[in-house]
Short mmCIF file of C-alpha atoms and ligand atoms in Angstrom, two decimals:
data_model
loop_
_atom_site.label_atom_id
_atom_site.label_comp_id
_atom_site.label_asym_id
_atom_site.label_seq_id
_atom_site.Cartn_x
_atom_site.Cartn_y
_atom_site.Cartn_z
CA MET A 10 18.18 14.28 13.64
CA ILE A 11 19.16 13.64 10.03
CA LYS A 12 16.68 15.14 7.59
CA ILE A 13 16.66 14.78 3.81
CA ASN A 14 14.68 17.52 2.09
CA ARG A 15 12.32 16.98 -0.82
CA ASP A 16 14.65 18.74 -3.26
CA GLN A 17 17.08 15.80 -2.95
CA PHE A 18 15.60 13.02 -5.01
CA VAL A 19 16.21 10.40 -7.67
CA PHE A 20 14.09 8.89 -10.45
CA SER A 21 15.86 5.54 -10.32
CA MET A 22 17.12 3.23 -7.63
CA ASP A 23 20.73 2.78 -8.71
CA LYS A 24 23.93 1.75 -6.97
CA ASP A 25 25.70 4.58 -8.83
CA ASN A 26 23.49 7.31 -7.32
CA PRO A 27 25.58 9.48 -4.99
CA PRO A 28 24.19 9.42 -1.43
CA VAL A 29 22.72 12.71 -0.19
CA ALA A 30 23.04 11.82 3.51
CA LYS A 31 24.70 9.25 5.74
CA ALA A 32 23.35 7.47 8.81
CA GLN A 33 24.44 4.76 11.21
CA SER A 34 22.47 1.68 12.12
CA GLY A 35 19.96 2.73 14.78
CA ASP A 36 19.61 6.34 13.59
CA ARG A 37 16.32 8.10 13.09
CA VAL A 38 15.98 9.89 9.77
CA ILE A 39 13.30 12.19 8.37
CA PHE A 40 12.57 11.90 4.65
CA ASP A 41 10.62 14.84 3.24
CA LEU A 42 8.74 13.60 0.14
CA MET A 43 7.23 15.25 -2.90
CA ASP A 44 4.10 13.61 -4.24
CA CYS A 45 4.41 11.28 -7.28
CA PHE A 46 3.84 14.22 -9.67
CA SER A 47 6.82 16.16 -8.26
CA ASP A 48 4.31 18.50 -6.57
CA THR A 49 3.24 19.89 -9.99
CA VAL A 50 -0.49 19.11 -9.70
CA THR A 51 -2.12 21.88 -7.70
CA SER A 52 -5.57 22.26 -9.27
CA GLU A 53 -8.20 20.18 -11.04
CA ALA A 54 -7.19 21.87 -14.30
CA ASP A 55 -3.84 20.05 -14.09
CA THR A 56 -4.50 16.82 -15.98
CA ILE A 57 -2.31 13.87 -16.88
CA SER A 58 -1.71 15.00 -20.48
CA GLU A 59 -0.03 18.13 -19.10
CA ILE A 60 2.25 16.24 -16.75
CA ASP A 61 5.93 15.84 -17.49
CA PHE A 62 6.35 12.07 -17.41
CA ASN A 63 10.05 12.55 -16.82
CA LYS A 64 9.06 13.82 -13.39
CA ILE A 65 6.96 10.92 -12.11
CA ASN A 66 7.70 9.19 -8.81
CA PRO A 67 10.57 11.22 -7.36
CA ALA A 68 12.12 9.34 -4.43
CA THR A 69 13.85 11.33 -1.71
CA GLY A 70 17.39 10.14 -1.03
CA PRO A 71 19.36 8.01 -1.33
CA LEU A 72 20.52 7.53 2.26
CA TYR A 73 23.78 5.68 2.86
CA ILE A 74 23.80 3.53 6.01
CA GLU A 75 27.36 3.05 7.25
CA GLU A 76 27.13 -0.57 8.44
CA ALA A 77 25.27 -1.87 5.37
CA ASP A 78 27.16 -4.50 3.39
CA VAL A 79 26.04 -6.66 0.48
CA GLY A 80 23.88 -9.53 1.80
CA ASP A 81 22.66 -7.71 4.92
CA VAL A 82 19.03 -6.80 5.54
CA LEU A 83 17.95 -3.20 6.08
CA LYS A 84 15.23 -2.91 8.73
CA VAL A 85 13.17 0.26 8.31
CA THR A 86 10.74 1.07 11.10
CA ILE A 87 8.10 3.56 9.92
CA GLU A 88 7.78 5.73 13.04
CA LYS A 89 5.59 8.51 11.68
CA ILE A 90 3.95 9.67 8.46
CA GLN A 91 2.84 13.31 8.31
CA LEU A 92 0.98 14.20 5.11
CA ASP A 93 0.74 17.54 3.30
CA ASP A 94 -2.69 19.17 3.45
CA TYR A 95 -3.90 18.28 -0.03
CA GLY A 96 -3.54 15.42 -2.50
CA ALA A 97 -4.59 14.57 -6.05
CA VAL A 98 -6.42 11.66 -7.65
CA MET A 99 -5.89 11.42 -11.41
CA THR A 100 -7.06 9.20 -14.20
CA ALA A 101 -6.83 9.13 -17.98
CA PRO A 102 -7.71 6.90 -20.95
CA GLY A 103 -5.96 3.55 -20.74
CA LEU A 104 -5.29 3.56 -17.01
CA ASN A 105 -8.24 1.27 -16.14
CA LYS A 106 -6.78 -1.75 -17.88
CA TYR A 107 -8.98 -4.41 -16.22
CA PHE A 108 -12.31 -2.84 -17.22
CA SER A 109 -14.19 -3.64 -20.42
CA GLU A 110 -14.95 -0.02 -21.22
CA ASN A 111 -12.09 2.44 -21.50
CA ILE A 112 -12.00 5.82 -19.77
CA SER A 113 -12.90 8.50 -22.32
CA GLU A 114 -11.91 11.64 -20.42
CA GLU A 115 -8.98 12.35 -18.19
CA GLN A 116 -9.81 13.88 -14.81
CA THR A 117 -8.10 15.26 -11.73
CA VAL A 118 -9.72 15.55 -8.31
CA ILE A 119 -7.98 17.55 -5.58
CA CYS A 120 -8.60 16.25 -2.06
CA SER A 121 -8.04 18.21 1.12
CA ILE A 122 -6.40 16.09 3.80
CA ASN A 123 -6.94 16.20 7.53
CA ASP A 124 -4.09 14.08 8.82
CA ASP A 125 -4.92 14.71 12.50
CA GLU A 126 -8.43 13.32 11.94
CA GLY A 127 -7.25 10.52 9.64
CA THR A 128 -9.59 11.67 6.88
CA PHE A 129 -9.65 13.30 3.45
CA GLU A 130 -12.34 15.00 1.39
CA PHE A 131 -13.23 13.42 -1.94
CA GLN A 132 -15.80 15.40 -3.95
CA GLY A 133 -17.32 16.90 -0.83
CA VAL A 134 -17.49 13.72 1.24
CA THR A 135 -15.23 12.82 4.17
CA LEU A 136 -13.55 9.41 3.84
CA PRO A 137 -11.09 7.55 6.10
CA MET A 138 -7.40 7.48 5.10
CA ASN A 139 -5.12 4.47 4.89
CA LYS A 140 -1.92 6.45 4.52
CA HIS A 141 1.13 4.54 3.35
CA ILE A 142 4.35 4.78 1.32
CA GLY A 143 4.08 3.67 -2.34
CA VAL A 144 7.74 3.79 -3.41
CA ILE A 145 10.48 2.66 -1.04
CA GLY A 146 13.57 0.61 -1.70
CA THR A 147 17.29 0.12 -1.83
CA ALA A 148 19.56 0.13 -4.87
CA PRO A 149 19.19 -3.09 -6.93
CA ALA A 150 22.15 -5.33 -7.69
CA GLY A 151 22.63 -4.69 -11.39
CA GLU A 152 21.43 -1.86 -13.56
CA GLY A 153 19.41 0.95 -12.02
CA VAL A 154 15.62 0.52 -11.96
CA THR A 155 13.22 3.45 -12.39
CA THR A 156 11.31 4.50 -9.29
CA GLY A 157 8.06 3.63 -11.12
CA THR A 158 8.95 -0.07 -11.13
CA PRO A 159 8.41 -2.59 -8.32
CA ARG A 160 11.08 -5.26 -8.02
CA MET A 161 12.74 -7.31 -5.34
CA HIS A 162 14.75 -4.30 -4.12
CA GLY A 163 11.39 -2.67 -3.35
CA GLY A 164 10.64 0.40 -5.47
CA ASN A 165 7.06 1.09 -6.56
CA MET A 166 5.54 -1.63 -4.38
CA ASP A 167 2.30 0.25 -3.58
CA ASN A 168 1.87 -2.02 -0.57
CA THR A 169 -0.77 -0.52 1.72
CA GLN A 170 0.82 -2.30 4.68
CA ILE A 171 3.93 -0.06 4.50
CA LYS A 172 2.29 2.31 6.95
CA GLU A 173 2.89 4.07 10.24
CA GLY A 174 4.02 1.52 12.81
CA SER A 175 5.10 -1.08 10.25
CA VAL A 176 8.57 -2.55 9.91
CA LEU A 177 9.88 -3.05 6.38
CA TYR A 178 12.78 -5.38 5.63
CA LEU A 179 14.72 -4.63 2.44
CA PRO A 180 17.70 -6.35 0.81
CA VAL A 181 21.14 -4.73 0.72
CA TYR A 182 22.71 -5.19 -2.71
CA THR A 183 25.33 -2.45 -2.50
CA PRO A 184 27.44 -0.98 0.34
CA GLY A 185 25.40 1.64 2.21
CA ALA A 186 22.10 0.13 0.93
CA LEU A 187 21.03 3.51 -0.61
CA LEU A 188 17.51 3.86 0.79
CA ALA A 189 15.09 6.17 -1.04
CA MET A 190 11.31 6.68 -0.86
CA GLY A 191 8.41 8.65 -2.36
CA ASP A 192 4.88 8.26 -3.81
CA MET A 193 2.86 8.52 -0.63
CA HIS A 194 -0.86 7.90 -0.65
CA ALA A 195 -3.43 9.26 1.77
CA SER A 196 -5.55 6.40 0.48
CA MET A 197 -5.33 3.64 -2.11
CA GLY A 198 -7.38 0.51 -2.66
CA ASP A 199 -5.58 -2.79 -3.22
CA GLY A 200 -4.96 -3.00 -6.97
CA GLU A 201 -5.06 0.78 -7.61
CA VAL A 202 -7.42 -0.15 -10.44
CA TRP A 203 -8.18 3.27 -11.98
CA GLY A 204 -4.52 4.31 -11.98
CA SER A 205 -3.86 6.44 -8.90
CA GLY A 206 -4.31 6.72 -5.17
CA VAL A 207 -4.75 9.99 -3.31
CA GLU A 208 -1.25 11.15 -4.25
CA VAL A 209 0.36 13.34 -1.61
CA GLY A 210 3.70 14.55 -0.27
CA GLY A 211 4.76 14.81 3.35
CA GLU A 212 7.31 13.79 5.94
CA VAL A 213 8.24 10.25 6.93
CA THR A 214 10.26 9.53 10.09
CA VAL A 215 12.03 6.17 10.08
CA THR A 216 14.59 4.29 12.12
CA VAL A 217 17.12 2.38 10.04
CA GLU A 218 18.93 -0.69 11.33
CA ILE A 219 21.23 -3.18 9.66
CA LEU A 220 20.69 -6.88 10.34
CA LYS A 221 23.60 -9.26 9.73
CA ASP A 222 22.84 -12.92 8.90
CA SER A 223 19.08 -12.39 8.54
CA THR A 224 17.26 -14.96 6.40
CA ILE A 225 14.04 -12.96 6.11
CA PRO A 226 12.75 -13.11 2.49
CA THR A 227 12.90 -9.47 1.44
CA PRO A 228 11.04 -7.24 0.78
CA PHE A 229 8.95 -8.18 3.82
CA VAL A 230 6.56 -6.21 6.03
CA GLU A 231 5.72 -6.76 9.67
CA THR A 232 2.76 -4.92 11.15
CA GLU A 233 1.48 -5.06 14.71
CA THR A 234 -0.70 -8.05 13.83
CA ALA A 235 0.63 -9.71 10.67
CA TYR A 236 3.54 -10.64 8.40
CA TYR A 237 3.53 -9.96 4.66
CA ALA A 238 5.80 -11.45 2.01
CA PHE A 239 6.05 -9.63 -1.30
CA GLY A 240 6.47 -10.41 -4.98
CA ALA A 241 6.86 -8.18 -8.04
CA ALA A 242 7.49 -8.97 -11.69
CA ASP A 243 6.41 -7.98 -15.19
CA ASN A 244 3.57 -10.53 -15.03
CA MET A 245 1.09 -11.63 -12.37
CA GLU A 246 2.02 -15.32 -12.42
CA GLU A 247 5.64 -14.67 -11.54
CA ALA A 248 4.83 -11.99 -8.93
CA VAL A 249 2.34 -14.31 -7.19
CA THR A 250 4.81 -17.21 -7.28
CA ILE A 251 7.55 -15.13 -5.65
CA ALA A 252 5.21 -13.88 -2.90
CA SER A 253 3.95 -17.45 -2.31
CA ASP A 254 7.44 -18.96 -2.16
CA HIS A 255 8.64 -16.24 0.20
CA LEU A 256 5.78 -16.63 2.67
CA HIS A 257 6.04 -20.41 2.51
CA ARG A 258 9.73 -20.29 3.34
CA PHE A 259 9.15 -17.78 6.14
CA ILE A 260 6.40 -19.89 7.73
CA MET A 261 8.53 -23.05 7.61
CA GLU A 262 11.42 -21.29 9.33
CA GLU A 263 9.44 -19.17 11.78
CA ALA A 264 7.05 -21.88 12.99
CA GLY A 265 9.27 -24.92 12.36
CA LEU A 266 6.77 -26.49 9.95
CA ASP A 267 7.45 -28.96 7.18
CA PHE A 268 6.74 -28.29 3.49
CA ASN A 269 3.12 -29.48 3.42
CA GLN A 270 2.21 -28.14 6.85
CA ALA A 271 3.31 -24.65 5.85
CA GLY A 272 1.57 -24.86 2.48
CA MET A 273 -1.70 -26.12 3.94
CA LEU A 274 -1.57 -23.41 6.60
CA MET A 275 -1.27 -20.84 3.81
CA SER A 276 -4.18 -22.47 2.01
CA ILE A 277 -6.48 -22.23 5.02
CA LYS A 278 -5.29 -19.07 6.81
CA ALA A 279 -3.02 -16.82 4.71
CA ASN A 280 -4.29 -14.10 2.38
CA LEU A 281 -2.96 -13.18 -1.05
CA ALA A 282 -3.73 -9.64 -2.20
CA PRO A 283 -2.76 -7.45 -5.11
CA CYS A 284 -0.78 -4.35 -4.20
CA GLN A 285 -0.87 -2.75 -7.62
CA ILE A 286 -1.95 -4.34 -10.93
CA VAL A 287 -2.20 -1.30 -13.23
CA ASN A 288 1.44 -0.58 -14.02
CA PRO A 289 3.41 -2.70 -16.54
CA ASP A 290 5.08 -4.35 -13.54
CA VAL A 291 2.69 -5.70 -10.91
CA SER A 292 3.07 -6.40 -7.20
CA PHE A 293 1.40 -8.74 -4.71
CA ARG A 294 1.64 -9.44 -1.01
CA PHE A 295 0.86 -12.64 0.89
CA GLY A 296 0.06 -12.21 4.57
CA ILE A 297 -0.51 -14.29 7.65
CA ASP A 298 -1.64 -13.14 11.09
CA LYS A 299 0.90 -13.37 13.88
CA ASP A 300 -1.50 -15.10 16.26
CA ILE A 301 -2.18 -17.85 13.69
CA LEU A 302 1.52 -18.40 13.14
CA GLY A 303 2.00 -18.59 16.89
CA LYS A 304 -0.61 -21.36 17.15
CA ALA A 305 0.99 -23.21 14.22
CA LYS A 306 4.11 -23.79 16.32
CA ASP A 307 2.06 -26.39 18.24
CA PHE A 308 1.02 -28.37 15.15
CA LYS A 309 1.41 -32.10 15.70
CA GLY A 310 2.70 -33.62 12.46
CA1 CA S 18 2.82 3.86 -7.06
CA1 CA S 19 1.00 6.69 -6.56
#
């Protein structure tokens, strides 16, 4: 199987990045990921002010997929996520931007992780994980975009639904697609409101496939039970509008509904959620359950 080690990484998603490995549509690939601090935080004495901000959010890759042409859709099935055995939660003044009182002291908490049990230890207490991939994307169409930024090529989406068993659909803007990923979390709440999740490295096994003539509004996530459209921008209004438009379009096509039927269905049964609202660029998802969408096919207009 193709494996890309964690010493092969980029700090921007860029069509000019040379690929570090090649795959064909249908191949399984292992991406070995550093955590978002480039594995430099190993104790609670390592605080944010000591971090090299040139080394934030390394993304392993990029992977070139032979069949990928501009306009295709890259389907990434997340087969397995295996986390390293410890992670770090960090905060610092200014990171809690939606609270009235600012953080006065930076702090790091190291968490041991028990991936087999699906748990981690936070300050002596065992909590359940919701492990997922924070940064994953293809190369954008124009200029390169830093791996810390979410955009419509993916990137720093921080979407908790990009998890084991999920299928992620990404746009292809450049031949080969140039898939890269990093910034795993053992756990993160929607919004990431104090600035970090449980940041952790590990191994991700994916299957990559190229879809020709797909109209799916990328980036898009399919889980066992639901579909999620996605929107990212430098302001909440635009990010929410993109996610709303994308889910609306998907529902109309998938269930054969008209404009108002699809919109009213979203109003009564779809759920908008923040992915991450603490970085300069924010991201949202808009989801609907598969069983609801199945029933909607029988709507009588
Ligand atoms: Ca992130
Ligand atoms: Ca992170």
